[in-house]
PDB file of C-alpha atoms in Angstrom:
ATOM      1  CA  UNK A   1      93.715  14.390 107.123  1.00  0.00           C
ATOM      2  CA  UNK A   2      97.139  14.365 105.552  1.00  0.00           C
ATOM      3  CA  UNK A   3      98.751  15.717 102.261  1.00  0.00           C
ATOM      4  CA  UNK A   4     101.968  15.344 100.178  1.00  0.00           C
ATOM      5  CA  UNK A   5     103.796  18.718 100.213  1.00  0.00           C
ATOM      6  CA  UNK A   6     107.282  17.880  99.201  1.00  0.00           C
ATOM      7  CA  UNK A   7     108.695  16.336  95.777  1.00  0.00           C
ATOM      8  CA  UNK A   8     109.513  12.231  96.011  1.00  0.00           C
ATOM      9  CA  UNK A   9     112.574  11.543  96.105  1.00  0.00           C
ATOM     10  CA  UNK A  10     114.120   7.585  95.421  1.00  0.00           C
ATOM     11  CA  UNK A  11     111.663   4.382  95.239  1.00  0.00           C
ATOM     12  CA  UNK A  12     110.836   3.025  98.060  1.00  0.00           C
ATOM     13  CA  UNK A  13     110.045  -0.981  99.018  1.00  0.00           C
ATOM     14  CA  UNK A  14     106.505  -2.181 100.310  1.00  0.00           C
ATOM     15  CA  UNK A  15     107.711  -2.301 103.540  1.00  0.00           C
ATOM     16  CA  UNK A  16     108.553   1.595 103.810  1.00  0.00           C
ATOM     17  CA  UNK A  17     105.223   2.341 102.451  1.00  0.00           C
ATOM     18  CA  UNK A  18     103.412   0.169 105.332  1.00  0.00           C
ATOM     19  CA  UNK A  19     105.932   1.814 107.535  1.00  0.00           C
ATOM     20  CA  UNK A  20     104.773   5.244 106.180  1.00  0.00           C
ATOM     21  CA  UNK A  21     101.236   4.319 105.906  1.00  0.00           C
ATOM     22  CA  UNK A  22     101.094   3.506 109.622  1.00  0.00           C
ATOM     23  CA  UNK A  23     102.687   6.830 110.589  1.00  0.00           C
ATOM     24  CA  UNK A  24      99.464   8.518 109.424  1.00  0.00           C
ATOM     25  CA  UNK A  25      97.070   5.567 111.146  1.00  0.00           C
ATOM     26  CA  UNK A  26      99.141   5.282 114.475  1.00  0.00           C
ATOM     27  CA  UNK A  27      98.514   9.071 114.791  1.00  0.00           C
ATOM     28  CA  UNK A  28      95.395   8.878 113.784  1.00  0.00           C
ATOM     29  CA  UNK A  29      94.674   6.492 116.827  1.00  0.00           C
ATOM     30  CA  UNK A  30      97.079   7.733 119.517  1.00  0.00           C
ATOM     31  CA  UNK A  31      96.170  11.588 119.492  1.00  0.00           C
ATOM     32  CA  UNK A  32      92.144  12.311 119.547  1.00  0.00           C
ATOM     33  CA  UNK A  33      92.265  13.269 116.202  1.00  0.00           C
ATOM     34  CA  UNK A  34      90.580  11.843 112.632  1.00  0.00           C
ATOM     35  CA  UNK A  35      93.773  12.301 110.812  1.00  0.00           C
ATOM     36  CA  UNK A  36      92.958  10.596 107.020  1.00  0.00           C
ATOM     37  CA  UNK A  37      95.697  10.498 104.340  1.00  0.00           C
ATOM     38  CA  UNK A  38      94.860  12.425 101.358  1.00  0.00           C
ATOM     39  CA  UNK A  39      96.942  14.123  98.722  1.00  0.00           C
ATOM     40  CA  UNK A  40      96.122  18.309  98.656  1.00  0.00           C
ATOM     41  CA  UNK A  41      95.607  17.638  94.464  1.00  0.00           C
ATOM     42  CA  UNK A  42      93.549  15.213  93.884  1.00  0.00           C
ATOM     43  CA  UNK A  43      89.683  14.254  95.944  1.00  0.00           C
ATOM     44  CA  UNK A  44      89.467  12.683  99.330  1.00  0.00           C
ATOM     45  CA  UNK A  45      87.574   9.688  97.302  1.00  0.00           C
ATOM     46  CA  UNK A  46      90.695   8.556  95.438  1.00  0.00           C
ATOM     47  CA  UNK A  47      93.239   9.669  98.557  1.00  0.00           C
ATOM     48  CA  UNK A  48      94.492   5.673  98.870  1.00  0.00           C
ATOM     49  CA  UNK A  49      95.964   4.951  95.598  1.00  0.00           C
ATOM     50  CA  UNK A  50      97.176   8.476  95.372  1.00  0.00           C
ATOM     51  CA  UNK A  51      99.097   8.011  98.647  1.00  0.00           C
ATOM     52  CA  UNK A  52     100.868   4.835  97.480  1.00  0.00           C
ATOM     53  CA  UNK A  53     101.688   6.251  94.605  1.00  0.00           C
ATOM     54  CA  UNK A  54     103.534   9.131  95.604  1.00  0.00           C
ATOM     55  CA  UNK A  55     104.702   6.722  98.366  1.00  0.00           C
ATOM     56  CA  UNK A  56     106.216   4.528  96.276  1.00  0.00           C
ATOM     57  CA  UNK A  57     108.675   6.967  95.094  1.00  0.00           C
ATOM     58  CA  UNK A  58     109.669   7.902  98.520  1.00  0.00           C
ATOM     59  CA  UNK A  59     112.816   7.090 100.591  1.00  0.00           C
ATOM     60  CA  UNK A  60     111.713   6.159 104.415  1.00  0.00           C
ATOM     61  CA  UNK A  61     114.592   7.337 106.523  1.00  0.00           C
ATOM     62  CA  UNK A  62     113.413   9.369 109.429  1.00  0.00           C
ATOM     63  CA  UNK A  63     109.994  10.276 110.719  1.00  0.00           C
ATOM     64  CA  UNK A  64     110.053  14.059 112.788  1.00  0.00           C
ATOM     65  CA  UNK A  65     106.191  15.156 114.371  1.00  0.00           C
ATOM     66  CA  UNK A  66     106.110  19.068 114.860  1.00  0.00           C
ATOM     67  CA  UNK A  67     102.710  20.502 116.296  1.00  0.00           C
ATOM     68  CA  UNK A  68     101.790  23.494 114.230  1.00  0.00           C
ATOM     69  CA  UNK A  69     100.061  26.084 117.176  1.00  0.00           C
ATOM     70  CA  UNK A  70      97.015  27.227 117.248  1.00  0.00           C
ATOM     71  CA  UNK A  71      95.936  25.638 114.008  1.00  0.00           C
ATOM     72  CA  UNK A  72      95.517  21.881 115.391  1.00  0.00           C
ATOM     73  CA  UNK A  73      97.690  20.466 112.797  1.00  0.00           C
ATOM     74  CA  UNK A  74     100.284  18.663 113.105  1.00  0.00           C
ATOM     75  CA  UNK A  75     103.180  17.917 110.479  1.00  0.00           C
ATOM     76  CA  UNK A  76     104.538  14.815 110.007  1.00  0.00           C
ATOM     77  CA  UNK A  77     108.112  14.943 107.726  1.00  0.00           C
ATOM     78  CA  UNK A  78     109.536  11.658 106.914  1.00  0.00           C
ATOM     79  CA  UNK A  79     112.301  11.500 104.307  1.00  0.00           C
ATOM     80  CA  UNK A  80     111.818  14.676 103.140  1.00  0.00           C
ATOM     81  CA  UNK A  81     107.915  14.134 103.071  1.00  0.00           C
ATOM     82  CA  UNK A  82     105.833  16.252 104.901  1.00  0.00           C
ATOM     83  CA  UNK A  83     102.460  15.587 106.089  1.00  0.00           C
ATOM     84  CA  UNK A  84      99.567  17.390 107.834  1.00  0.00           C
ATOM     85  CA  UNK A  85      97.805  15.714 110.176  1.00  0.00           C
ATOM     86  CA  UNK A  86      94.124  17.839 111.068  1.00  0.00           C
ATOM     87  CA  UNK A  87      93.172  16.787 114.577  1.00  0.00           C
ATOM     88  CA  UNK A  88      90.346  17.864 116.381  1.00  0.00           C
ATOM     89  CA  UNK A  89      91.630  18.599 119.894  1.00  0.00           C
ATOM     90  CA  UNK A  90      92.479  22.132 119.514  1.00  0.00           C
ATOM     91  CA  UNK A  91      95.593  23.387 121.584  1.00  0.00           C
ATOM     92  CA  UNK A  92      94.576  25.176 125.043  1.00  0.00           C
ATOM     93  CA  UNK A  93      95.600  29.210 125.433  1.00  0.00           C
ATOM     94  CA  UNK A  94      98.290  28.572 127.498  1.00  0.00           C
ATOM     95  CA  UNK A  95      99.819  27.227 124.931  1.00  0.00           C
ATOM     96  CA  UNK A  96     100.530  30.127 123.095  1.00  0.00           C
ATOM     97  CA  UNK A  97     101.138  32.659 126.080  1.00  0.00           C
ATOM     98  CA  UNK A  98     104.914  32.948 126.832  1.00  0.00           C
ATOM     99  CA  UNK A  99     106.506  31.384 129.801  1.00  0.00           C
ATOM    100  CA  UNK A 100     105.078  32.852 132.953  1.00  0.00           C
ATOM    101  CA  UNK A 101     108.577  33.288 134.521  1.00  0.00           C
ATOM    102  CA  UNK A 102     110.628  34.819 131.676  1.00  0.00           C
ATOM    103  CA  UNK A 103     107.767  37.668 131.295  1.00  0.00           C
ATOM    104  CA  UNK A 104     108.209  37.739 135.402  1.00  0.00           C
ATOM    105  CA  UNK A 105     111.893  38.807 134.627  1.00  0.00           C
ATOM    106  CA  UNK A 106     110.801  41.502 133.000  1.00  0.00           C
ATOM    107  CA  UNK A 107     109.742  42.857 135.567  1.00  0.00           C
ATOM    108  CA  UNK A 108     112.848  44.381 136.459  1.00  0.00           C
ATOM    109  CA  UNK A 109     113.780  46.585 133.513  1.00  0.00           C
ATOM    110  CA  UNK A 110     113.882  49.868 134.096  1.00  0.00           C
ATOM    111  CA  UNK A 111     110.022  50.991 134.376  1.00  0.00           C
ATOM    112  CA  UNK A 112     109.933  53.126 131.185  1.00  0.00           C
ATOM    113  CA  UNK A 113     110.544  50.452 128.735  1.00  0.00           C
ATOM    114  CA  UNK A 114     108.927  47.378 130.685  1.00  0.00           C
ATOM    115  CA  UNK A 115     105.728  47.830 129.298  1.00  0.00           C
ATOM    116  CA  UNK A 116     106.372  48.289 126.113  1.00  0.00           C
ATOM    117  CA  UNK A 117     109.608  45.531 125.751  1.00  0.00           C
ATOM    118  CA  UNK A 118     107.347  43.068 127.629  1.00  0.00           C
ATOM    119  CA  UNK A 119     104.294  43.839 124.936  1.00  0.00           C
ATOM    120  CA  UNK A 120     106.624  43.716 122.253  1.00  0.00           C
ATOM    121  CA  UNK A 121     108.530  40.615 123.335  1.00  0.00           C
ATOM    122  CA  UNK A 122     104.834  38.958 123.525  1.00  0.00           C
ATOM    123  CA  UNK A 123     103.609  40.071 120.028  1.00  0.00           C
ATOM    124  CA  UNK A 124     106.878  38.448 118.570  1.00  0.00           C
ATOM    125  CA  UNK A 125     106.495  35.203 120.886  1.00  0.00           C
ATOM    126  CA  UNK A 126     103.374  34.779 119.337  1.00  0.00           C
ATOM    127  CA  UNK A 127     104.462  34.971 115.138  1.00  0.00           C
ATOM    128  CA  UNK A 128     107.501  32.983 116.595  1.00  0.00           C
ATOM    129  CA  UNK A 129     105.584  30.507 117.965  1.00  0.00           C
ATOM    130  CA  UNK A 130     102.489  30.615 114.616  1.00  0.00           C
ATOM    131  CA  UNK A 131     105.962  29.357 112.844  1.00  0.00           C
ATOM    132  CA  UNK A 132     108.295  27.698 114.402  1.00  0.00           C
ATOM    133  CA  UNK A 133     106.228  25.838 117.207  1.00  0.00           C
ATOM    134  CA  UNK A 134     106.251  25.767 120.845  1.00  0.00           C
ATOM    135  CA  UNK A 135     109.605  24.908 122.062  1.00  0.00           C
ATOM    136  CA  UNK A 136     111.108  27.286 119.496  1.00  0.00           C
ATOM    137  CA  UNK A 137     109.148  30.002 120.710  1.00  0.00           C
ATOM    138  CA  UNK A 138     109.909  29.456 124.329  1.00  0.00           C
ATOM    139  CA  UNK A 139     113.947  29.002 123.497  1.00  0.00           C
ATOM    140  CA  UNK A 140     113.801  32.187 121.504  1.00  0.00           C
ATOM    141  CA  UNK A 141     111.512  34.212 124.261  1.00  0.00           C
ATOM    142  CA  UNK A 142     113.687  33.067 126.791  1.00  0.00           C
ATOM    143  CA  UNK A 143     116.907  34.396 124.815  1.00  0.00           C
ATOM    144  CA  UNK A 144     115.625  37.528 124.221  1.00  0.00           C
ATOM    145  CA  UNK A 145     114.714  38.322 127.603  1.00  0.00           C
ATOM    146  CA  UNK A 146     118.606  37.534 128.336  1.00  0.00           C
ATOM    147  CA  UNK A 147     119.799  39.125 125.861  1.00  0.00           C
ATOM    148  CA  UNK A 148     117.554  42.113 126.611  1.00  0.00           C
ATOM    149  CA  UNK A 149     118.816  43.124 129.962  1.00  0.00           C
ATOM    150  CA  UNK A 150     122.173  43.289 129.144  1.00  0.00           C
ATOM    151  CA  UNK A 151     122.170  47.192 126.933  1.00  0.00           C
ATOM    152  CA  UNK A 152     119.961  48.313 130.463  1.00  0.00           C
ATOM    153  CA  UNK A 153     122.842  46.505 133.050  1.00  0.00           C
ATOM    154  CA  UNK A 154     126.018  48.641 131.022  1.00  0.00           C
ATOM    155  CA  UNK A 155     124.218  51.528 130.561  1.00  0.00           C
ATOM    156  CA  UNK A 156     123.527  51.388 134.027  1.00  0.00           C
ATOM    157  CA  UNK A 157     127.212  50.460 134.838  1.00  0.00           C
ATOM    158  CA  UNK A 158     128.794  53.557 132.474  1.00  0.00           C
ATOM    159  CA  UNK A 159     126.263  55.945 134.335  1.00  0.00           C
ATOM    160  CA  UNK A 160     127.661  55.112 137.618  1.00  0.00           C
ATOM    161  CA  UNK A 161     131.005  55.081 136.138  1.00  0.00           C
ATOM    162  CA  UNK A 162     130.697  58.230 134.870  1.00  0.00           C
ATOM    163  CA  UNK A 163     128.836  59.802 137.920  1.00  0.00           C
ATOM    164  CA  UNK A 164     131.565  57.978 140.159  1.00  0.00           C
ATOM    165  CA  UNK A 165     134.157  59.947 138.045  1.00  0.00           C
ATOM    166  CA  UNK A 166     132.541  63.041 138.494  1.00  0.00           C
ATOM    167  CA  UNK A 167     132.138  62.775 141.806  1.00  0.00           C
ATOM    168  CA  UNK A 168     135.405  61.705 142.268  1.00  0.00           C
ATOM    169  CA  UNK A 169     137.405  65.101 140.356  1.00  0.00           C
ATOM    170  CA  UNK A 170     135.061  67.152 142.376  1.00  0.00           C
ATOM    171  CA  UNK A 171     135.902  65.647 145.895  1.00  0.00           C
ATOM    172  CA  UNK A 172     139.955  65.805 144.443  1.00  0.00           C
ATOM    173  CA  UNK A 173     138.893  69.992 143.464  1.00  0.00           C
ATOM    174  CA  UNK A 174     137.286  70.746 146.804  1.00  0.00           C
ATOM    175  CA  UNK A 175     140.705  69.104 148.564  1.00  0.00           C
ATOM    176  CA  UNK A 176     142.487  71.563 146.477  1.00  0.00           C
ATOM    177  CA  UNK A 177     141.194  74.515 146.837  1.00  0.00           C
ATOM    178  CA  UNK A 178     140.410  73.862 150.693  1.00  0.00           C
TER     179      UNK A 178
ATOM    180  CA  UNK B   1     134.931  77.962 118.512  1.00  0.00           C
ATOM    181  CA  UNK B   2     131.731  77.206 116.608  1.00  0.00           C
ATOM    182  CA  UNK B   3     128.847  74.966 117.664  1.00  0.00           C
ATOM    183  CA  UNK B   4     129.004  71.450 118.903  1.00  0.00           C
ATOM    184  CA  UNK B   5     127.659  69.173 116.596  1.00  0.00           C
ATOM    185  CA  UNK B   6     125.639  66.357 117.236  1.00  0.00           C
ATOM    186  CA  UNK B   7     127.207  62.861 117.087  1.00  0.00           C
ATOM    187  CA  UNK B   8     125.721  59.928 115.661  1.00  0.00           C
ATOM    188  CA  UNK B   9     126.910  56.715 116.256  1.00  0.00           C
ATOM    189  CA  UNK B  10     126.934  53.399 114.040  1.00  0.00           C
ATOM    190  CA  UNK B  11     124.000  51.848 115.378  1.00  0.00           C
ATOM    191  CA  UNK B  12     121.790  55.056 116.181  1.00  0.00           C
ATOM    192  CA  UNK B  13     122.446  55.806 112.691  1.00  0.00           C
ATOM    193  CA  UNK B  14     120.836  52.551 111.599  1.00  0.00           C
ATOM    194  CA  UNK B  15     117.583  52.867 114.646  1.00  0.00           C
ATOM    195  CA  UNK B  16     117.094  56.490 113.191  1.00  0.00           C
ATOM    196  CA  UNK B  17     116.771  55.093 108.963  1.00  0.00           C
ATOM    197  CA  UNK B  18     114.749  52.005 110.412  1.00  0.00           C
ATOM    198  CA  UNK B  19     112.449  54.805 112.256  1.00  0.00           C
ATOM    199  CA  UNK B  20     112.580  56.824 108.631  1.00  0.00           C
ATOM    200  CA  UNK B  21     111.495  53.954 107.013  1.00  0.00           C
ATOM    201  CA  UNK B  22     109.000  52.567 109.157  1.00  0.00           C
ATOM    202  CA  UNK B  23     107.164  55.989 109.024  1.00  0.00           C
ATOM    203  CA  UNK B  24     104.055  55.592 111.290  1.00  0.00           C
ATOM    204  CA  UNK B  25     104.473  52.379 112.564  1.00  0.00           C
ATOM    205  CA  UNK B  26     108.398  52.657 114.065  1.00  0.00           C
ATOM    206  CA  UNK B  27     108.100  50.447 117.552  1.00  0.00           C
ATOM    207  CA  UNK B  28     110.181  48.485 118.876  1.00  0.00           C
ATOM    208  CA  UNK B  29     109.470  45.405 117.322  1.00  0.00           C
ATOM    209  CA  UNK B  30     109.523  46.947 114.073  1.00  0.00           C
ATOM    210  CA  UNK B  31     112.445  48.849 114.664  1.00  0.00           C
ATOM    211  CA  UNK B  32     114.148  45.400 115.516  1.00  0.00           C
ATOM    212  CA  UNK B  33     112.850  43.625 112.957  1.00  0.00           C
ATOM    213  CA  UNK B  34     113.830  46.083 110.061  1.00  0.00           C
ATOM    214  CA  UNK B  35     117.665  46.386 110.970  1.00  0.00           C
ATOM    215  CA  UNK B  36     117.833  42.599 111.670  1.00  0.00           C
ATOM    216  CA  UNK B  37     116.945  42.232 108.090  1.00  0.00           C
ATOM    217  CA  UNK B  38     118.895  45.229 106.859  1.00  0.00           C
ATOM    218  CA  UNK B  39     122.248  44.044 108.676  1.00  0.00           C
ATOM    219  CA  UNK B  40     121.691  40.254 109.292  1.00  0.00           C
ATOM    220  CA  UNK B  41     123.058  40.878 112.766  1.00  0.00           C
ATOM    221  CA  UNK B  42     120.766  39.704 115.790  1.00  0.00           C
ATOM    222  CA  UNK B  43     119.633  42.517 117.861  1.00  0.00           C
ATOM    223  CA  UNK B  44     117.990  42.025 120.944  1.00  0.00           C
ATOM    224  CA  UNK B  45     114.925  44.327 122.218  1.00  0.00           C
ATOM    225  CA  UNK B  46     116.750  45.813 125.148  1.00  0.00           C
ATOM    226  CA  UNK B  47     119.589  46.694 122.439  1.00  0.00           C
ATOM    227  CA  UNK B  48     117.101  48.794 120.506  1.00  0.00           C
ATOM    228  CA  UNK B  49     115.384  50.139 123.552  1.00  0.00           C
ATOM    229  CA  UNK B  50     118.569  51.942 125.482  1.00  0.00           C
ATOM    230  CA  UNK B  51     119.243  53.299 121.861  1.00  0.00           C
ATOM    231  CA  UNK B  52     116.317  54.576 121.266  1.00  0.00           C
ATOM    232  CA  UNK B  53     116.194  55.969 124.595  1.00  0.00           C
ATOM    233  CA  UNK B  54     119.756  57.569 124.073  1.00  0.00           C
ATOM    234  CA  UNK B  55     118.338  59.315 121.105  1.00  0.00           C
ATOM    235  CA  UNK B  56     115.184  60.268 123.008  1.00  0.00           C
ATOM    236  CA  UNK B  57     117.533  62.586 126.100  1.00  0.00           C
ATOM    237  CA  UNK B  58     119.741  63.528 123.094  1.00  0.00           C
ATOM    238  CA  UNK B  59     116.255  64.938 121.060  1.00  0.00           C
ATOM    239  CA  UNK B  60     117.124  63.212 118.195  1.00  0.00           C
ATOM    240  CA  UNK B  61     113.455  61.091 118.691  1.00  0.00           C
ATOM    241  CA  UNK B  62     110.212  61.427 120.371  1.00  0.00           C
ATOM    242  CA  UNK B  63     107.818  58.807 121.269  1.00  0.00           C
ATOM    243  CA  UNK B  64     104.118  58.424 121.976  1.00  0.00           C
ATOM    244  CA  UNK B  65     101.826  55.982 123.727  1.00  0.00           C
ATOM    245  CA  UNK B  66     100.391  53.683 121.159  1.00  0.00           C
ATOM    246  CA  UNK B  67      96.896  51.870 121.743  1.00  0.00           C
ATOM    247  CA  UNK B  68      96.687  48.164 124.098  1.00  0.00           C
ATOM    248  CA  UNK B  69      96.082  45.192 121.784  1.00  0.00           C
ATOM    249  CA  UNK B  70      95.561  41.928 122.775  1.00  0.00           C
ATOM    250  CA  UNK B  71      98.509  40.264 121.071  1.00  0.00           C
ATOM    251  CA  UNK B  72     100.511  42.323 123.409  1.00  0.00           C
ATOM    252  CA  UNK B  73      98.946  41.338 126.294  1.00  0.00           C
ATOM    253  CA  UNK B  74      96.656  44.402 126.460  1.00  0.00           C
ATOM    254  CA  UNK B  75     100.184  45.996 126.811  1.00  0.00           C
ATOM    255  CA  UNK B  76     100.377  49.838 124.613  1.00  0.00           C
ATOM    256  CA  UNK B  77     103.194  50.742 122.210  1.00  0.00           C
ATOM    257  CA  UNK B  78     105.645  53.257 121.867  1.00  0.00           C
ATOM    258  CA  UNK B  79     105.542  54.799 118.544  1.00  0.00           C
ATOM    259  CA  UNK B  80     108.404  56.462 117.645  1.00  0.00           C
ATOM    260  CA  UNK B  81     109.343  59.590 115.204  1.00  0.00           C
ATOM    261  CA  UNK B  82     112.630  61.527 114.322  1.00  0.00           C
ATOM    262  CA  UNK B  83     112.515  65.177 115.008  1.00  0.00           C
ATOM    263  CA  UNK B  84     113.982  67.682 113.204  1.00  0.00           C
ATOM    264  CA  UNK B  85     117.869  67.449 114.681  1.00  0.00           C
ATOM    265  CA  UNK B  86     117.595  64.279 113.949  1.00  0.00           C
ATOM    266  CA  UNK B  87     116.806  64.365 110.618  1.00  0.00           C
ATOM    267  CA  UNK B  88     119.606  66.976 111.135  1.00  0.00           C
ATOM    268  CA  UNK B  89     122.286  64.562 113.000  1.00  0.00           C
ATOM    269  CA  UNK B  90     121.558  61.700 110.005  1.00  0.00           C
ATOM    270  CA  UNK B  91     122.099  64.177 107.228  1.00  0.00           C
ATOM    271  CA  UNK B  92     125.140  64.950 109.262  1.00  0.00           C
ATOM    272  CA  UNK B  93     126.702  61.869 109.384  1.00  0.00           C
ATOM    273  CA  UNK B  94     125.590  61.463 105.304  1.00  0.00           C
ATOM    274  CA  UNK B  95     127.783  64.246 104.763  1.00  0.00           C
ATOM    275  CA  UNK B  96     130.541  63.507 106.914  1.00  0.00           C
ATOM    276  CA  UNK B  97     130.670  59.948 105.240  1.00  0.00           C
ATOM    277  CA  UNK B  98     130.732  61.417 101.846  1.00  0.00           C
ATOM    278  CA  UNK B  99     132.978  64.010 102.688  1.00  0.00           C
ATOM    279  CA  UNK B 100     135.662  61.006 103.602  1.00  0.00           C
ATOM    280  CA  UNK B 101     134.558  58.057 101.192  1.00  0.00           C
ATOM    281  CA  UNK B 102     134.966  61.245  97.986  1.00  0.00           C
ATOM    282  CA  UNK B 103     138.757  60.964  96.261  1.00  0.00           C
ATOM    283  CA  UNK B 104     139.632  57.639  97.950  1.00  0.00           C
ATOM    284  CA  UNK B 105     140.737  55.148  95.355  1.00  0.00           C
ATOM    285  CA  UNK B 106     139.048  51.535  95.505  1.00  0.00           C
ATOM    286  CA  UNK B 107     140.980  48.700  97.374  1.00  0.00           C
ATOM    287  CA  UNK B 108     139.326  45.812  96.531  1.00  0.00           C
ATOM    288  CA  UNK B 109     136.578  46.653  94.425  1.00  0.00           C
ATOM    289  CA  UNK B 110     134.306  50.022  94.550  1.00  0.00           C
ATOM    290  CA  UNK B 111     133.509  51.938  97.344  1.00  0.00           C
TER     291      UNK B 111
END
């Protein structure tokens, strides 16, 4: 099933509107799916001429297919366009969970904040990923875990700094006074 | 020579209001999520976690074990809350801030 969610833009020729048309039935037949064009306003019974309608107001430049996760649709945005494409095959689990190996890098923080960065990190992957999609999520999970360890590594490096200071005027003192 | 106060800096300041103002439900992705918004820098987790920790040895916070969910992994939270010389070190720095900002004549606009 698709819909219209954006405004139309400039007319568009016959052959854009094939070319658009076919977006919708090429998905339909290459993905398991029963993607069917409709427009969100109006009943499924009068979907055609509603589609070419709003189609023929359209301006076919570019075509962009972004999965939506865990919903099983799929949006199609051409020209400014965007459709939703229902399909029946259902993303796995995995899909959602966040990259095995970045969580596995976790594992080195400092033991009284892994737990609770790690849950954290995994409650955010997941609204990342409900909005933005897959790849986004795993970009952005990945980043974070980067940019996590870096506070823990100087805070590390000015404790030993500092400890290596103190160590060092007391070593000087006991010279001193010895 | 009197009493030591505490020191606050710039971005404990800003973990303790998020804390303030996410009342019971201050953890760390909250507390990331609300001074994002508030400064429109990007903070990462570990950022907010050695700060929060800072606070924690200074006694400015204390923090609690929060329940597993499954969104988490079946990982728990830490909830977080400001204790009273925190409260104490935030009105502090109010007052310092206020003390410095009061008689200065606007630049570029008000202050």
């Amino acid at each position: 099933m698709s819909q219209i969610t954006s405004k139309p833009q400039d007319r568009r020729t016959d052959a854009e509107l094939e070319a658009l048309l076919g977006i919708a039935r090429s998905y339909t037949i290459a993905g398991s799916g029963n993607a069917t064009a409709i427009d969100k306003d109006r009943s499924p019974l009068d979907h055609d001429s509603t589609l070419l309608r709003r189609f023929a107001d359209m301006r076919f430049k570019k075509v962009k297919r972004r999965r939506e996760p865990g919903t099983g649709v799929t949006m199609i945005n051409a020209s400014g366009y965007e459709f939703e494409v229902f399909e029946n095959d259902q993303p796995t689990a995995d899909d959602s969970q966040p990259p095995e190996f970045a969580t596995y890098l976790l594992w080195y923080l400092p033991k009284e904040v892994r737990e609770a960065v790690t849950g954290d990190l995994e409650e955010e992957f997941s609204i990342v990923y409900n909005r933005f999609g897959q790849r986004k999520a795993i970009i952005w999970y990945y980043y974070q875990v980067g940019a996590s360890f870096w506070p823990f590594v100087v805070s590390k490096v000015q404790k030993l700094v500092k400890w290596g200071v103190v160590g060092w005027i007391s070593e000087a003192l006991r010279r001193f006074i010895s | 020579m009197g009493e030591k106060k505490p020191y606050l800096g710039e971005f404990e300041e800003l973990v303790l209001l998020a804390i303030l103002r996410l009342r019971d439900n201050a953890y760390g992705m909250t507390i990331r999520q609300t001074v994002e918004e508030a400064t429109g820098r990007s903070i990462s987790i570990g950022a907010i976690y050695t700060t929060l920790e800072r606070l924690e040895q200074k006694g400015f916070v204390s923090s609690r074990q929060g329940e597993p969910t499954p969104e988490r992994g079946g990982r728990a939270k830490r909830y977080f809350k400001i204790e009273g010389t925190g409260m104490q070190a935030l009105n502090e720095a109010q007052r310092v801030r206020e003390l410095l900002r009061s008689g200065l004549q606007p630049a570029g606009g008000a202050i």
